Coordinates of C-alpha atoms in Angstrom, one line a residue:
M1 CA 13.4 6.0 -12.7
D2 CA 14.8 3.0 -10.8
M3 CA 11.6 1.4 -9.8
S4 CA 9.8 -1.7 -11.1
V5 CA 6.1 -2.6 -11.3
F6 CA 6.8 -5.1 -8.6
D7 CA 8.1 -2.4 -6.3
L8 CA 4.7 -0.7 -6.5
F9 CA 2.7 -4.0 -6.2
K10 CA 4.1 -6.2 -3.4
V11 CA 2.4 -9.2 -1.9
G12 CA 2.2 -8.8 1.9
I13 CA -0.1 -8.7 4.9
G14 CA -2.3 -6.1 6.5
P15 CA -3.1 -3.8 8.0
S16 CA -0.5 -1.2 6.8
S17 CA 2.3 -1.1 4.3
S18 CA 4.1 1.7 6.1
H19 CA 3.4 0.5 9.7
T20 CA 3.3 -3.2 9.2
V21 CA 5.1 -4.3 6.0
G22 CA 7.9 -1.7 6.2
P23 CA 8.8 -2.3 9.9
M24 CA 8.8 -6.1 9.3
V25 CA 11.2 -5.6 6.4
A26 CA 13.4 -3.2 8.4
A27 CA 13.6 -5.4 11.4
R28 CA 14.8 -8.4 9.3
R29 CA 17.2 -6.2 7.3
F30 CA 18.7 -4.9 10.5
L31 CA 19.7 -8.3 11.7
T32 CA 21.0 -9.5 8.3
E33 CA 23.2 -6.4 8.2
C34 CA 24.6 -7.1 11.7
G35 CA 26.5 -10.1 10.5
P36 CA 26.8 -13.3 12.6
L37 CA 24.4 -13.3 15.6
D38 CA 26.2 -15.9 17.8
D39 CA 27.2 -13.2 20.4
A40 CA 23.8 -11.6 20.5
V41 CA 22.2 -11.5 24.0
G42 CA 19.4 -9.0 23.5
V43 CA 17.6 -6.7 21.0
E44 CA 15.4 -3.6 21.2
A45 CA 13.3 -1.8 18.7
H46 CA 12.6 1.9 19.2
L47 CA 9.6 3.4 17.3
Y48 CA 9.2 7.1 16.7
G49 CA 6.6 9.6 15.5
S50 CA 3.7 8.2 13.6
L51 CA 4.9 4.6 14.2
A52 CA 4.7 5.2 17.9
L53 CA 1.4 7.1 17.9
T54 CA -0.6 4.6 15.7
G55 CA 1.7 1.6 15.9
I56 CA -0.5 -0.7 18.0
G57 CA -3.5 -0.1 15.8
H58 CA -1.4 -0.7 12.7
A59 CA 0.2 -3.9 14.2
T60 CA 3.7 -2.4 14.1
D61 CA 4.6 -4.3 17.3
K62 CA 3.7 -7.6 15.7
A63 CA 5.4 -6.7 12.5
V64 CA 8.7 -5.8 14.2
I65 CA 8.7 -9.0 16.2
L66 CA 8.0 -11.1 13.1
G67 CA 10.8 -9.4 11.2
L68 CA 13.2 -10.0 14.0
M69 CA 12.2 -13.7 13.8
G70 CA 13.2 -13.6 10.2
E71 CA 9.7 -13.6 8.6
T72 CA 9.0 -11.7 5.4
P73 CA 5.6 -10.0 4.5
Q74 CA 5.3 -12.0 1.3
D75 CA 5.9 -15.4 2.9
V76 CA 4.6 -15.3 6.4
D77 CA 1.3 -17.2 6.9
P78 CA -1.3 -14.7 8.1
D79 CA -3.2 -17.5 9.9
A80 CA -0.1 -18.5 11.9
V81 CA 0.9 -15.0 13.1
E82 CA -0.9 -14.9 16.4
D83 CA 0.3 -18.4 17.4
K84 CA 3.9 -17.4 16.6
L85 CA 3.7 -14.2 18.6
A86 CA 1.9 -15.9 21.6
E87 CA 4.6 -18.6 21.8
A88 CA 7.4 -16.1 21.8
E89 CA 5.8 -14.0 24.4
L90 CA 5.0 -16.9 26.6
D91 CA 8.6 -18.2 26.5
G92 CA 10.0 -14.7 26.9
V93 CA 12.5 -15.7 24.1
L94 CA 12.9 -14.5 20.6
N95 CA 14.8 -16.5 18.0
L96 CA 16.6 -13.9 16.0
L97 CA 16.3 -14.8 12.3
G98 CA 14.9 -18.1 13.5
R99 CA 18.2 -19.3 15.0
Q100 CA 19.7 -17.2 17.9
P101 CA 17.6 -17.1 21.1
V102 CA 17.7 -14.0 23.2
P103 CA 15.4 -12.9 26.0
F104 CA 12.6 -10.6 24.8
T105 CA 9.1 -9.4 25.7
R106 CA 7.0 -6.7 24.1
A107 CA 7.1 -4.7 27.4
T108 CA 10.9 -4.5 27.5
G109 CA 11.9 -5.0 23.8
L110 CA 9.7 -2.4 22.2
V111 CA 10.1 1.3 23.1
W112 CA 7.5 3.8 21.9
H113 CA 8.7 7.4 21.5
K114 CA 5.4 9.2 21.0
Q115 CA 6.7 12.7 21.7
S116 CA 9.6 12.7 19.3
S117 CA 10.5 11.9 15.7
L118 CA 13.7 11.0 13.9
P119 CA 14.9 13.7 11.5
D120 CA 14.3 12.2 8.0
H121 CA 10.7 10.9 8.2
P122 CA 7.7 10.5 10.6
N123 CA 8.0 6.7 10.4
G124 CA 11.4 6.2 12.1
M125 CA 12.8 3.1 13.8
R126 CA 16.0 2.5 15.7
F127 CA 17.2 -1.0 16.4
V128 CA 19.7 -2.0 19.0
L129 CA 21.5 -5.4 19.1
K130 CA 23.2 -6.1 22.4
L131 CA 26.3 -8.3 22.3
A132 CA 27.9 -10.5 25.0
D133 CA 30.9 -8.2 25.4
G134 CA 28.7 -5.3 26.4
S135 CA 28.9 -3.5 23.0
V136 CA 25.9 -2.7 20.8
I137 CA 25.1 -2.4 17.1
E138 CA 22.6 0.3 16.3
R139 CA 20.8 1.2 13.0
I140 CA 18.1 3.6 11.9
Y141 CA 15.5 2.9 9.2
Y142 CA 12.5 4.8 7.9
S143 CA 9.3 3.3 6.5
V144 CA 8.5 5.7 3.7
G145 CA 5.2 4.3 2.4
G146 CA 4.1 1.4 0.3
G147 CA 6.4 -1.0 2.1
F148 CA 9.5 0.9 1.0
I149 CA 12.3 1.4 3.6
T150 CA 15.4 3.5 3.6
A151 CA 18.4 4.1 5.9
P152 CA 19.9 7.5 6.5
G153 CA 21.5 8.7 3.3
E154 CA 19.6 6.4 1.0
T155 CA 17.0 7.6 -1.5
Q156 CA 15.4 4.1 -1.5
A157 CA 16.4 0.6 -0.6
A158 CA 19.6 -0.2 -2.3
R159 CA 19.3 -2.0 -5.6
E160 CA 21.3 -2.4 -8.8
T161 CA 20.6 0.3 -11.3
V162 CA 19.4 -1.1 -14.6
A163 CA 19.5 0.9 -17.9
V164 CA 16.0 1.0 -19.4
P165 CA 15.0 2.0 -22.9
F166 CA 12.5 4.6 -21.7
P167 CA 13.7 6.4 -18.6
F168 CA 11.4 9.0 -17.2
S169 CA 11.0 11.1 -14.1
T170 CA 7.9 13.1 -15.2
M171 CA 4.8 12.3 -17.2
R172 CA 5.9 14.9 -19.7
E173 CA 9.0 12.9 -20.5
L174 CA 7.0 9.7 -20.8
L175 CA 4.5 11.3 -23.2
E176 CA 7.2 12.8 -25.3
Q177 CA 8.9 9.4 -25.7
G178 CA 5.6 7.8 -26.5
S179 CA 4.9 10.4 -29.2
R180 CA 8.4 10.1 -30.6
D181 CA 8.4 6.3 -30.9
G182 CA 4.7 5.7 -31.5
L183 CA 4.3 3.6 -28.3
T184 CA 1.7 3.4 -25.6
I185 CA 2.5 3.9 -21.9
P186 CA 2.0 0.2 -21.1
A187 CA 4.3 -0.8 -24.1
M188 CA 7.1 1.5 -22.8
L189 CA 6.7 0.2 -19.2
R190 CA 6.8 -3.4 -20.6
A191 CA 10.1 -2.6 -22.4
N192 CA 11.6 -1.1 -19.2
E193 CA 10.6 -4.2 -17.2
C194 CA 12.1 -6.5 -19.8
A195 CA 15.4 -4.8 -19.3
R196 CA 15.3 -6.5 -15.8
M197 CA 13.6 -9.8 -16.6
T198 CA 12.2 -11.9 -19.4
N199 CA 8.9 -11.2 -21.0
D200 CA 7.6 -14.5 -19.7
A201 CA 8.8 -13.7 -16.1
L202 CA 7.1 -10.3 -16.3
D203 CA 3.8 -11.9 -17.4
A204 CA 4.0 -14.6 -14.7
G205 CA 4.6 -11.9 -12.1
L206 CA 1.7 -9.8 -13.2
D207 CA -0.5 -12.9 -13.2
R208 CA 0.5 -13.6 -9.6
I209 CA -0.3 -10.1 -8.5
W210 CA -3.8 -10.3 -10.1
A211 CA -4.3 -13.8 -8.6
V212 CA -3.6 -12.5 -5.1
M213 CA -5.8 -9.5 -5.6
R214 CA -8.6 -11.6 -7.0
G215 CA -8.3 -14.1 -4.1
C216 CA -8.4 -11.3 -1.6
I217 CA -11.6 -10.0 -3.0
E218 CA -13.1 -13.5 -3.0
R219 CA -12.2 -14.1 0.6
G220 CA -13.4 -10.7 1.7
L221 CA -16.8 -11.3 0.1
V222 CA -17.4 -14.4 2.2
M223 CA -15.7 -13.6 5.5
E224 CA -17.9 -12.3 8.3
G225 CA -17.4 -11.3 12.0
E226 CA -15.7 -8.5 13.8
L227 CA -12.5 -6.9 12.9
P228 CA -9.7 -6.9 15.5
G229 CA -8.5 -3.8 17.4
G230 CA -11.3 -3.0 19.8
L231 CA -13.6 -0.7 17.8
N232 CA -16.0 -3.6 17.3
V233 CA -16.3 -2.9 13.6
K234 CA -18.2 -5.6 11.9
R235 CA -17.3 -6.8 8.4
R236 CA -20.1 -5.7 6.0
A237 CA -18.9 -6.7 2.5
A238 CA -20.1 -10.3 2.7
K239 CA -23.6 -9.4 3.8
L240 CA -23.9 -6.6 1.3
W241 CA -22.6 -8.8 -1.4
R242 CA -25.3 -11.4 -0.7
Q243 CA -27.9 -8.6 -0.8
E244 CA -26.5 -7.3 -4.1
R245 CA -26.7 -10.7 -5.7
A246 CA -30.2 -11.3 -4.5
A247 CA -31.3 -7.9 -5.9
R248 CA -30.0 -8.5 -9.4
N249 CA -33.2 -10.3 -10.4
A250 CA -35.5 -8.2 -8.2
T251 CA -38.1 -5.9 -9.7
N252 CA -36.9 -3.0 -7.7
H253 CA -33.3 -3.3 -9.0
L254 CA -32.1 0.2 -9.8
P255 CA -29.6 1.1 -12.5
H256 CA -27.1 2.6 -10.1
D257 CA -27.0 -0.6 -8.1
A258 CA -24.4 -1.8 -10.5
V259 CA -21.8 0.5 -9.0
N260 CA -22.4 -1.2 -5.6
Q261 CA -20.4 -4.2 -6.8
V262 CA -17.3 -2.2 -7.4
S263 CA -17.4 -0.5 -4.0
L264 CA -18.0 -3.9 -2.3
Y265 CA -14.9 -5.4 -4.1
A266 CA -12.8 -2.6 -2.6
M267 CA -14.3 -2.9 0.8
A268 CA -13.8 -6.7 0.8
V269 CA -10.1 -6.2 0.2
N270 CA -9.7 -3.6 2.9
E271 CA -11.7 -5.6 5.4
E272 CA -9.2 -8.4 4.7
N273 CA -6.4 -5.9 5.1
A274 CA -7.8 -4.7 8.5
A275 CA -7.9 -8.3 9.7
G276 CA -4.2 -8.8 8.8
G277 CA -4.9 -10.9 5.8
R278 CA -2.9 -11.4 2.6
V279 CA -3.1 -8.3 0.3
V280 CA -1.2 -6.6 -2.4
T281 CA 0.3 -3.2 -1.6
A282 CA -1.3 -1.1 -4.3
P283 CA 0.5 1.3 -3.8
T284 CA -0.2 1.1 0.0
N285 CA -2.2 -1.3 2.2
G286 CA -4.5 1.4 3.3
A287 CA -5.5 2.0 -0.3
A288 CA -5.1 -1.6 -1.4
G289 CA -8.8 -2.2 -2.4
I290 CA -9.1 0.4 -5.2
I291 CA -7.0 -1.2 -8.0
P292 CA -8.3 -4.8 -7.5
A293 CA -11.9 -3.5 -7.5
V294 CA -11.5 -1.6 -10.7
L295 CA -9.5 -4.5 -12.3
R296 CA -12.3 -6.9 -11.5
Y297 CA -14.8 -4.4 -13.0
Y298 CA -12.7 -4.3 -16.1
A299 CA -12.3 -8.1 -16.4
E300 CA -16.0 -9.0 -15.7
D301 CA -18.1 -6.0 -16.8
C302 CA -16.2 -4.4 -19.7
R303 CA -16.2 -7.6 -21.8
P304 CA -12.6 -7.4 -22.9
S305 CA -11.6 -9.5 -25.9
D306 CA -8.2 -10.3 -24.3
A307 CA -8.6 -9.9 -20.6
R308 CA -5.2 -11.1 -19.7
R309 CA -3.4 -8.6 -21.9
G310 CA -5.7 -5.9 -20.7
I311 CA -5.0 -6.7 -17.0
H312 CA -1.3 -6.6 -17.7
D313 CA -1.6 -3.2 -19.5
F314 CA -3.7 -2.0 -16.6
L315 CA -1.1 -3.0 -14.0
L316 CA 1.9 -1.6 -16.0
T317 CA 0.2 1.7 -16.6
A318 CA -0.9 2.0 -13.0
A319 CA 2.6 1.3 -11.9
A320 CA 3.9 4.2 -14.0
I321 CA 1.5 6.6 -12.3
G322 CA 2.5 5.3 -8.9
M323 CA 6.2 5.7 -9.7
L324 CA 5.7 9.3 -10.7
C325 CA 3.8 10.0 -7.5
K326 CA 6.3 8.3 -5.3
K327 CA 9.3 10.1 -6.9
N328 CA 7.8 13.5 -7.2
A329 CA 5.6 13.7 -4.1
S330 CA 4.8 10.7 -1.8
I331 CA 2.6 7.7 -1.3
S332 CA 3.0 7.9 2.5
G333 CA 0.0 9.0 4.6
A334 CA 2.4 10.0 7.3
E335 CA 4.1 12.4 4.9
I336 CA 1.2 13.9 2.9
G337 CA -2.0 12.5 4.2
C338 CA -4.5 10.1 2.5
Q339 CA -4.3 12.1 -0.7
G340 CA -1.0 10.2 -1.2
E341 CA -2.7 6.8 -0.6
V342 CA -6.3 6.7 -1.7
G343 CA -5.7 9.7 -4.1
V344 CA -2.7 8.0 -5.8
A345 CA -4.5 4.6 -5.9
C346 CA -7.5 6.3 -7.6
A347 CA -5.2 7.9 -10.1
M348 CA -3.4 4.6 -10.8
A349 CA -6.7 2.7 -11.2
A350 CA -8.2 5.4 -13.5
A351 CA -5.1 5.4 -15.7
G352 CA -4.9 1.6 -15.8
L353 CA -8.5 1.3 -16.8
V354 CA -8.1 3.7 -19.7
A355 CA -5.0 1.8 -20.9
A356 CA -6.8 -1.5 -20.7
L357 CA -9.7 -0.1 -22.7
G358 CA -7.3 1.1 -25.4
G359 CA -7.2 4.8 -24.6
T360 CA -4.5 7.1 -25.8
N361 CA -1.5 8.2 -23.7
G362 CA -3.2 11.7 -23.4
Q363 CA -6.4 10.1 -22.1
I364 CA -4.3 8.0 -19.6
E365 CA -2.7 11.1 -18.3
N366 CA -6.0 12.9 -18.1
A367 CA -7.6 10.1 -16.1
A368 CA -4.7 10.0 -13.6
E369 CA -4.8 13.8 -13.2
I370 CA -8.6 13.7 -12.5
G371 CA -8.1 10.9 -10.0
I372 CA -5.6 12.9 -7.9
E373 CA -7.1 16.3 -8.4
H374 CA -10.3 15.3 -6.6
H375 CA -8.5 13.9 -3.6
L376 CA -6.3 16.9 -2.9
G377 CA -6.1 17.7 0.8
M378 CA -7.5 14.4 2.0
T379 CA -6.3 13.8 5.5
C380 CA -5.1 10.6 7.1
D381 CA -7.0 10.4 10.4
P382 CA -7.8 6.8 11.3
I383 CA -10.0 6.4 14.3
G384 CA -8.2 4.5 17.1
G385 CA -5.1 4.3 14.9
L386 CA -6.8 1.4 13.1
V387 CA -7.0 1.0 9.3
Q388 CA -10.8 0.7 9.5
I389 CA -12.7 4.0 9.8
P390 CA -12.7 5.8 7.4
C391 CA -10.3 3.7 5.4
I392 CA -12.5 0.8 4.4
E393 CA -15.3 2.9 2.9
R394 CA -12.8 5.4 1.5
N395 CA -11.5 2.6 -0.8
G396 CA -15.0 1.9 -2.0
M397 CA -15.5 5.5 -2.9
G398 CA -12.0 5.8 -4.4
A399 CA -12.8 2.9 -6.8
I400 CA -16.0 4.6 -8.0
K401 CA -14.1 7.8 -8.5
A402 CA -11.5 6.0 -10.6
I403 CA -14.1 4.6 -13.0
T404 CA -15.7 8.1 -13.3
A405 CA -12.3 9.6 -14.0
A406 CA -11.6 7.0 -16.7
S407 CA -15.0 7.6 -18.3
L408 CA -14.5 11.4 -18.3
A409 CA -11.0 11.1 -19.8
M410 CA -12.1 8.6 -22.6
K411 CA -15.0 10.9 -23.6
G412 CA -12.3 13.6 -24.4
D413 CA -9.4 13.7 -26.8
G414 CA -6.7 13.8 -24.1
T415 CA -6.3 17.5 -23.9
H416 CA -6.8 19.1 -20.5
F417 CA -5.9 22.2 -18.5
V418 CA -4.0 20.8 -15.6
S419 CA -1.1 18.4 -16.3
L420 CA -0.5 15.3 -14.2
D421 CA 3.0 16.7 -13.3
D422 CA 1.3 19.9 -12.0
V423 CA -1.2 18.0 -9.9
I424 CA 1.4 15.8 -8.4
E425 CA 3.5 18.8 -7.4
T426 CA 0.3 20.4 -6.0
M427 CA -0.3 17.2 -3.9
R428 CA 3.3 17.4 -2.6
Q429 CA 3.0 21.0 -1.6
T430 CA -0.4 20.4 0.0
G431 CA 1.0 17.6 2.0
F432 CA 3.9 19.7 3.1
D433 CA 1.5 22.4 4.3
M434 CA -0.8 19.9 6.1
Q435 CA -0.5 19.9 9.9
A436 CA 1.1 16.8 11.4
K437 CA -2.1 15.9 13.3
Y438 CA -3.8 15.1 10.0
K439 CA -1.0 12.8 8.8
E440 CA -1.5 9.3 10.3
T441 CA -1.0 10.3 13.9
S442 CA -4.6 9.9 14.9
L443 CA -4.3 13.3 16.7
G444 CA -6.8 15.2 14.5
G445 CA -9.9 14.9 12.3
L446 CA -12.2 11.9 12.8
A447 CA -9.7 10.3 15.1
I448 CA -10.4 12.8 17.9
H449 CA -14.0 13.6 17.2
V450 CA -15.2 10.1 17.7
V451 CA -15.1 8.8 21.3
T452 CA -13.1 5.6 21.5
V453 CA -10.8 3.7 23.8
N454 CA -7.2 4.9 23.3
H455 CA -6.2 2.0 21.1
A456 CA -2.8 3.6 20.4
A457 CA -1.9 3.3 24.1
C458 CA 0.9 0.9 24.9

């Protein structure tokens, strides 16, 4: 499997990995593939399918413009985004990759095709570069979930294939190798990563991922105000966090109040995501709160003897589950609904927690299977095309489910009736059968049963 842990966990900005991060990457890639830009006199971006239907709510317009400017999701300053966009719109000029000025406005440079989709994926983009001699350069890209992009004919973004000591495309293969060599899943994933980088570089990268996740939680637990987009949704995590802390010493403190912390961690992350803040795609932005929340629960409440090692094992194991889901089903809400986002994130977090707590490979698989099984059929129906309702609360619930799944798995011996491979295939088939209106188009479910302004209008 030609994926790395850092493909599943990418530092970026909100609100969406498929509708924000992916389009930004695609726009920049398009211009870099066009060669010298000295003769460029104009550029257009055509958005299709789900990108067109929910693009405004998911900030696809902003992402494409930033990508054409040469910005990257991992490096762009979230606090500077609005000023950059406002300046370009006021001037009516876009500096392609930061150097070649061409006339551009959102009204003329972005074209929304709400009634049509490109053939390979619901999240399709077509870019057109206009040259001084009247010719054009055109390219098509697809944002396939989790910030991954492809061009027609690609299976994933082009990368050098690296031989790894433990190749796998199913959980069965991974379990068989672990049994044969007496190794845990995180140990095998570490060995695979070290075929690409040094052990120290791997640890440093994992530390950075956790630092960004932790920082996102901390920021989300203090930030207040209203989320952008027009739904007038107020941030709740900070207020609820203050109430939770005050209740810890209160006489009416209930045992189940402890789980509130975990759900608030997740909600804090997804409020930051909805506000366009710095997040880690895990494996998507819409489900970015679950893994950080469960990781913080592990680090602070499980009293680990070696928290750093446990966090690394958690992330490596979670990545293995994410890789299997991406390869054999999908992590794209536009392809298979929210079961592929929150469901997969729940499975990743459950498996990671079991690994960090020293569970067996069989228990890890069992936890992941439980996590997905109880999200099967979950639709992606964001109200107003915004990653807010039900997405924020859904992450809080997903984090609690992940801890429950891990607990159930560790109370058993690893044997279970449904395999992870079987439940992933079930998720794929369920997503294939799901009507398009329930797959990130905001044309069904909650999105049409709640009266709102049409925020997806252009």
